[in-house]
Short mmCIF file of C-alpha atoms in Angstrom, two decimals:
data_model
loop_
_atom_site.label_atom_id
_atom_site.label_comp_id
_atom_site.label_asym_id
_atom_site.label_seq_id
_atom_site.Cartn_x
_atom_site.Cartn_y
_atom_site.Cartn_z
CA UNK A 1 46.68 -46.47 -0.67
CA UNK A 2 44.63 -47.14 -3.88
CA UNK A 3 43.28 -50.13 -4.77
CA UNK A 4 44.82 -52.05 -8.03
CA UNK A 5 42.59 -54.33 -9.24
CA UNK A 6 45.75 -55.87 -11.39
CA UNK A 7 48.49 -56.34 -8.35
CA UNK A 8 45.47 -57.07 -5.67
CA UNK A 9 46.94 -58.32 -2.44
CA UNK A 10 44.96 -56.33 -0.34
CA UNK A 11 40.74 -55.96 -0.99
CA UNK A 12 39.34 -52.11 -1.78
CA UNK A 13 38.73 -50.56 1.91
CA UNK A 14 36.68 -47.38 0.45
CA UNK A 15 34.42 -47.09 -2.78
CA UNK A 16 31.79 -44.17 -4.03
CA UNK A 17 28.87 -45.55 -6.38
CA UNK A 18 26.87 -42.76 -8.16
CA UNK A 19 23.48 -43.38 -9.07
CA UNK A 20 21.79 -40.93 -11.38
CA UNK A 21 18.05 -41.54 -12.19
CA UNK A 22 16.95 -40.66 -15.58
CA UNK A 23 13.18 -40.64 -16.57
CA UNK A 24 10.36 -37.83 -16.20
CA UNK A 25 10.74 -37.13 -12.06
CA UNK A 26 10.62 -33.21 -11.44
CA UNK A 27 13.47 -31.84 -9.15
CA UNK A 28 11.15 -31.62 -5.92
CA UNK A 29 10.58 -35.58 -6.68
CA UNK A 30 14.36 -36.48 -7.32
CA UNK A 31 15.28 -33.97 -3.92
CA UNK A 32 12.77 -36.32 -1.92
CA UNK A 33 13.61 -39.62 -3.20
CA UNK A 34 17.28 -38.73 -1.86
CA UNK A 35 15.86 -37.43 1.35
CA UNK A 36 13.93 -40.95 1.61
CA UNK A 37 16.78 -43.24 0.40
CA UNK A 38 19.24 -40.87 3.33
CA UNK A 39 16.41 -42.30 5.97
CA UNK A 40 16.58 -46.01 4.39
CA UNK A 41 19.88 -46.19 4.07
CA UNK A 42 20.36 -44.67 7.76
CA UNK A 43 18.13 -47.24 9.30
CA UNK A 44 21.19 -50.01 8.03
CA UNK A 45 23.35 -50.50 10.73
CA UNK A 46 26.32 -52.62 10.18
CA UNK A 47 29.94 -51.97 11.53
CA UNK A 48 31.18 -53.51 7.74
CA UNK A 49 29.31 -50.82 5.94
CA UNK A 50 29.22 -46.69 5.88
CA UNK A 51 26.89 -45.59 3.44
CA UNK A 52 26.86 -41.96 2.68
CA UNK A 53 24.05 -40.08 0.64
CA UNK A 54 24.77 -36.79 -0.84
CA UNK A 55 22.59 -35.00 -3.23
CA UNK A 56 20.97 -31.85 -3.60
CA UNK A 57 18.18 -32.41 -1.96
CA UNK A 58 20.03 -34.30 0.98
CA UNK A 59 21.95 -30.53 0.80
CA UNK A 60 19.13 -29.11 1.02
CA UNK A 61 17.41 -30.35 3.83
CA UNK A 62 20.63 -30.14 5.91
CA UNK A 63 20.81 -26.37 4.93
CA UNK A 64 17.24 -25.98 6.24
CA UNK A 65 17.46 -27.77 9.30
CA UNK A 66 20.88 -25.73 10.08
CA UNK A 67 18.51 -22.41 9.22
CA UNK A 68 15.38 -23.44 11.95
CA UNK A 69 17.94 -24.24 14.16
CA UNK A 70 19.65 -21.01 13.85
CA UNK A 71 16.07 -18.96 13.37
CA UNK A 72 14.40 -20.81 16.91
CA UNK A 73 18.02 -18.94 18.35
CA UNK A 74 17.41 -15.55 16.79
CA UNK A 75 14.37 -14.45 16.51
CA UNK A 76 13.68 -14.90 20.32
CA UNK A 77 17.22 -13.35 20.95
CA UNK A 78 16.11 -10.15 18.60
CA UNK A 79 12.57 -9.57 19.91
CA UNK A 80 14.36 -9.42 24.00
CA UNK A 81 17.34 -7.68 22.71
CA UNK A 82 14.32 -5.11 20.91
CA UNK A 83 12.20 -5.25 23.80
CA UNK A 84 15.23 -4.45 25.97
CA UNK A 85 16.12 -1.25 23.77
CA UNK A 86 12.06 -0.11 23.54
CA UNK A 87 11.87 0.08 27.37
CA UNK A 88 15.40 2.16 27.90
CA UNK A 89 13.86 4.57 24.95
CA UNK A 90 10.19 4.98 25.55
CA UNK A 91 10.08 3.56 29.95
CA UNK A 92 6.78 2.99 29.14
CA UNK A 93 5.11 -0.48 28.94
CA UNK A 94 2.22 1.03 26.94
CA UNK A 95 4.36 2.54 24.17
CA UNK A 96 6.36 -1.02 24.13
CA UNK A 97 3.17 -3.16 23.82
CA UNK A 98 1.87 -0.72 21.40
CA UNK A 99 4.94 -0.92 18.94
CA UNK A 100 5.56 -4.98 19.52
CA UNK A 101 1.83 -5.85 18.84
CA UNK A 102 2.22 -3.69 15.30
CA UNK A 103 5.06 -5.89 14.92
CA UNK A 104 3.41 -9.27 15.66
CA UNK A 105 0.43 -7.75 13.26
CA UNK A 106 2.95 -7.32 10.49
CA UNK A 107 4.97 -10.85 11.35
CA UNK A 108 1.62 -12.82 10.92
CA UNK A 109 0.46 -10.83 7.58
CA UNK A 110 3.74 -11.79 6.24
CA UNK A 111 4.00 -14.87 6.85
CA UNK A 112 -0.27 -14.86 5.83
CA UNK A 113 0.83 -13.79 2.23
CA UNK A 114 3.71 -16.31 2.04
CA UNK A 115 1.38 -19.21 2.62
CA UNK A 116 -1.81 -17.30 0.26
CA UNK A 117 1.19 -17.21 -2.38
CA UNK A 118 2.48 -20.47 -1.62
CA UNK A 119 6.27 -19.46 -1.17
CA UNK A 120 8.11 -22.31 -0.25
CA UNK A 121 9.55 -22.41 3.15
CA UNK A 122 13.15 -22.82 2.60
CA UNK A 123 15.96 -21.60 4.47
CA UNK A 124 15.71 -17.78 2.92
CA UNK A 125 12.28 -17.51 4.18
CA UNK A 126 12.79 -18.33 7.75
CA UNK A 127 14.89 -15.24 8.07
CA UNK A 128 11.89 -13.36 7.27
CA UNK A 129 10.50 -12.96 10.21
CA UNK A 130 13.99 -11.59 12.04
CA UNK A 131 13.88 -9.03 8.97
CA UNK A 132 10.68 -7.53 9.36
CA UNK A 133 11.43 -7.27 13.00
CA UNK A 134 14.63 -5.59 11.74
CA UNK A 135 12.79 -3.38 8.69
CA UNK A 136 9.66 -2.58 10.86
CA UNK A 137 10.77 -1.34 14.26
CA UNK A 138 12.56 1.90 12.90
CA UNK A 139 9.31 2.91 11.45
CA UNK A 140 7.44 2.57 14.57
CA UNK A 141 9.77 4.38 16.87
CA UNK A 142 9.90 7.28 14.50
CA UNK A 143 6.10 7.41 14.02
CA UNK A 144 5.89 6.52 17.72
CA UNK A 145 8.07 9.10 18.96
CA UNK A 146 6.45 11.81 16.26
CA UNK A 147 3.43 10.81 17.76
CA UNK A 148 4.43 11.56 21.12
CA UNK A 149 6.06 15.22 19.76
CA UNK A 150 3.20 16.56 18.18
CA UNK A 151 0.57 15.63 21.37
CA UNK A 152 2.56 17.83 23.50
CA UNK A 153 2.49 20.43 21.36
CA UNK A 154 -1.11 19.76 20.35
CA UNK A 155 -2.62 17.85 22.97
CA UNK A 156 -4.99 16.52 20.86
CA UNK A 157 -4.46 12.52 20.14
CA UNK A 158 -6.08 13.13 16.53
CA UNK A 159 -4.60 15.66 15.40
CA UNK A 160 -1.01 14.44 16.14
CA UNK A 161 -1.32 12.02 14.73
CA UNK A 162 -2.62 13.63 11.61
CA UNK A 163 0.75 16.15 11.58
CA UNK A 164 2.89 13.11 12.36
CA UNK A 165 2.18 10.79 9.87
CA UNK A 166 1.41 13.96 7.37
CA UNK A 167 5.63 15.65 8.31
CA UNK A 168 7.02 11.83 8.42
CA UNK A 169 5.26 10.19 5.47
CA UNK A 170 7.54 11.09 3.02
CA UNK A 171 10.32 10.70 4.73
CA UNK A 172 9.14 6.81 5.93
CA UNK A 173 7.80 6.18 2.00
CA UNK A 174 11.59 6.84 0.69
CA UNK A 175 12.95 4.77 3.45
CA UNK A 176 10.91 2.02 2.20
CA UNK A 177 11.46 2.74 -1.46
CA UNK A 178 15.07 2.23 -0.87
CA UNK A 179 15.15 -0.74 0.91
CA UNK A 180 12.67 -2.18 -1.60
CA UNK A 181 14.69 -1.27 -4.28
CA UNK A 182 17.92 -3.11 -2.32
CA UNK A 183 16.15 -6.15 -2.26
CA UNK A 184 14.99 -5.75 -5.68
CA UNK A 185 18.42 -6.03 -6.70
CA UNK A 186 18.86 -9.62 -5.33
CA UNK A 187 16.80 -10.71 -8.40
CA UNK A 188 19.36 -9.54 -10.54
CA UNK A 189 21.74 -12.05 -8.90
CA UNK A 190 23.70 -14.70 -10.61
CA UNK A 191 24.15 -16.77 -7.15
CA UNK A 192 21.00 -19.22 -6.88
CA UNK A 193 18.76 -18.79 -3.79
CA UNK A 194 19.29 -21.55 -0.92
#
């Protein structure tokens, strides 16, 4: 039932105010002013009073609390489920260790360059590490398991590795020109990043 301020025999049970700030704040300063006021106005208590805050950056954190939340879920879940897979393919603890520690090398590079470029950490950049996990392990089993092809015909560690990355470097540079160029093709979209 809507309040009438002209037949008023009952007082407004629900209101919205809207505050808008004007002046010379930058986004990032207006997105954690409404984080801060959310915290201030969560520490009021009162069974008279529900005060809501929603903004963009009140959005925003929520979005990015959902994504570590989700991301401290997943990424353990993919490296055991890949870890799991690597042992029924190679049943070798070696050839695992040898293809998760060029993993962890490639994990801590990325996220290196991330902070060197200072890329904000926002929800799109905590899937990162599940992708590279996701983009990198292909191309280790396939140089892993070339590896392993050419020693036995070879049986010499040096030079098959030399045939293996010489017959499967084309193949592996394509493979990553393509998926470049797919994500490539997200900066051509009209839908803003989260």
């Amino acid at each position: 039932k809507d309040y009438n301020p002209i037949n008023s025999s009952e007082l407004p049970q629900e209101g919205i105010m809207m505050v808008r700030l004007s002046g010379n704040l930058s986004t990032q300063e207006l997105d954690d002013l409404e984080v801060i006021l959310l915290d201030v106005i969560g520490a009021y208590n009162s069974s008279d009073l529900d005060v809501d805050v929603l903004g963009r950056g009140v959005i925003s954190e929520e979005v990015s609390s959902i994504a570590r939340q989700a991301i401290a879920v997943l990424l353990p879940l993919a490296i055991g489920l890949m870890v799991l897979i690597l042992i029924v393919i190679f049943r070798s603890l070696r050839d695992v260790l040898v293809i998760l520690s060029g993993l962890g090398i490639l994990i801590t590079i990325g996220w290196g360059m991330g902070g060197f470029l200072k890329i904000p950490y926002t929800s799109t950049t905590m899937a990162v590490p599940v992708l590279l996990l996701g983009l990198g392990i292909d191309f280790s089993i396939h140089i892993l398991i070339g590896y392993k092809r050419e020693l036995a015909k070879t049986m010499i560690p040096e030079v098959a590795m030399k045939i293996n990355l010489s017959n499967s470097s084309g193949i592996l540079a394509l493979a990553m020109i393509t998926t470049a160029t797919g994500f490539l093709t997200l900066m051509t979209s009209q839908f803003p990043m989260i």
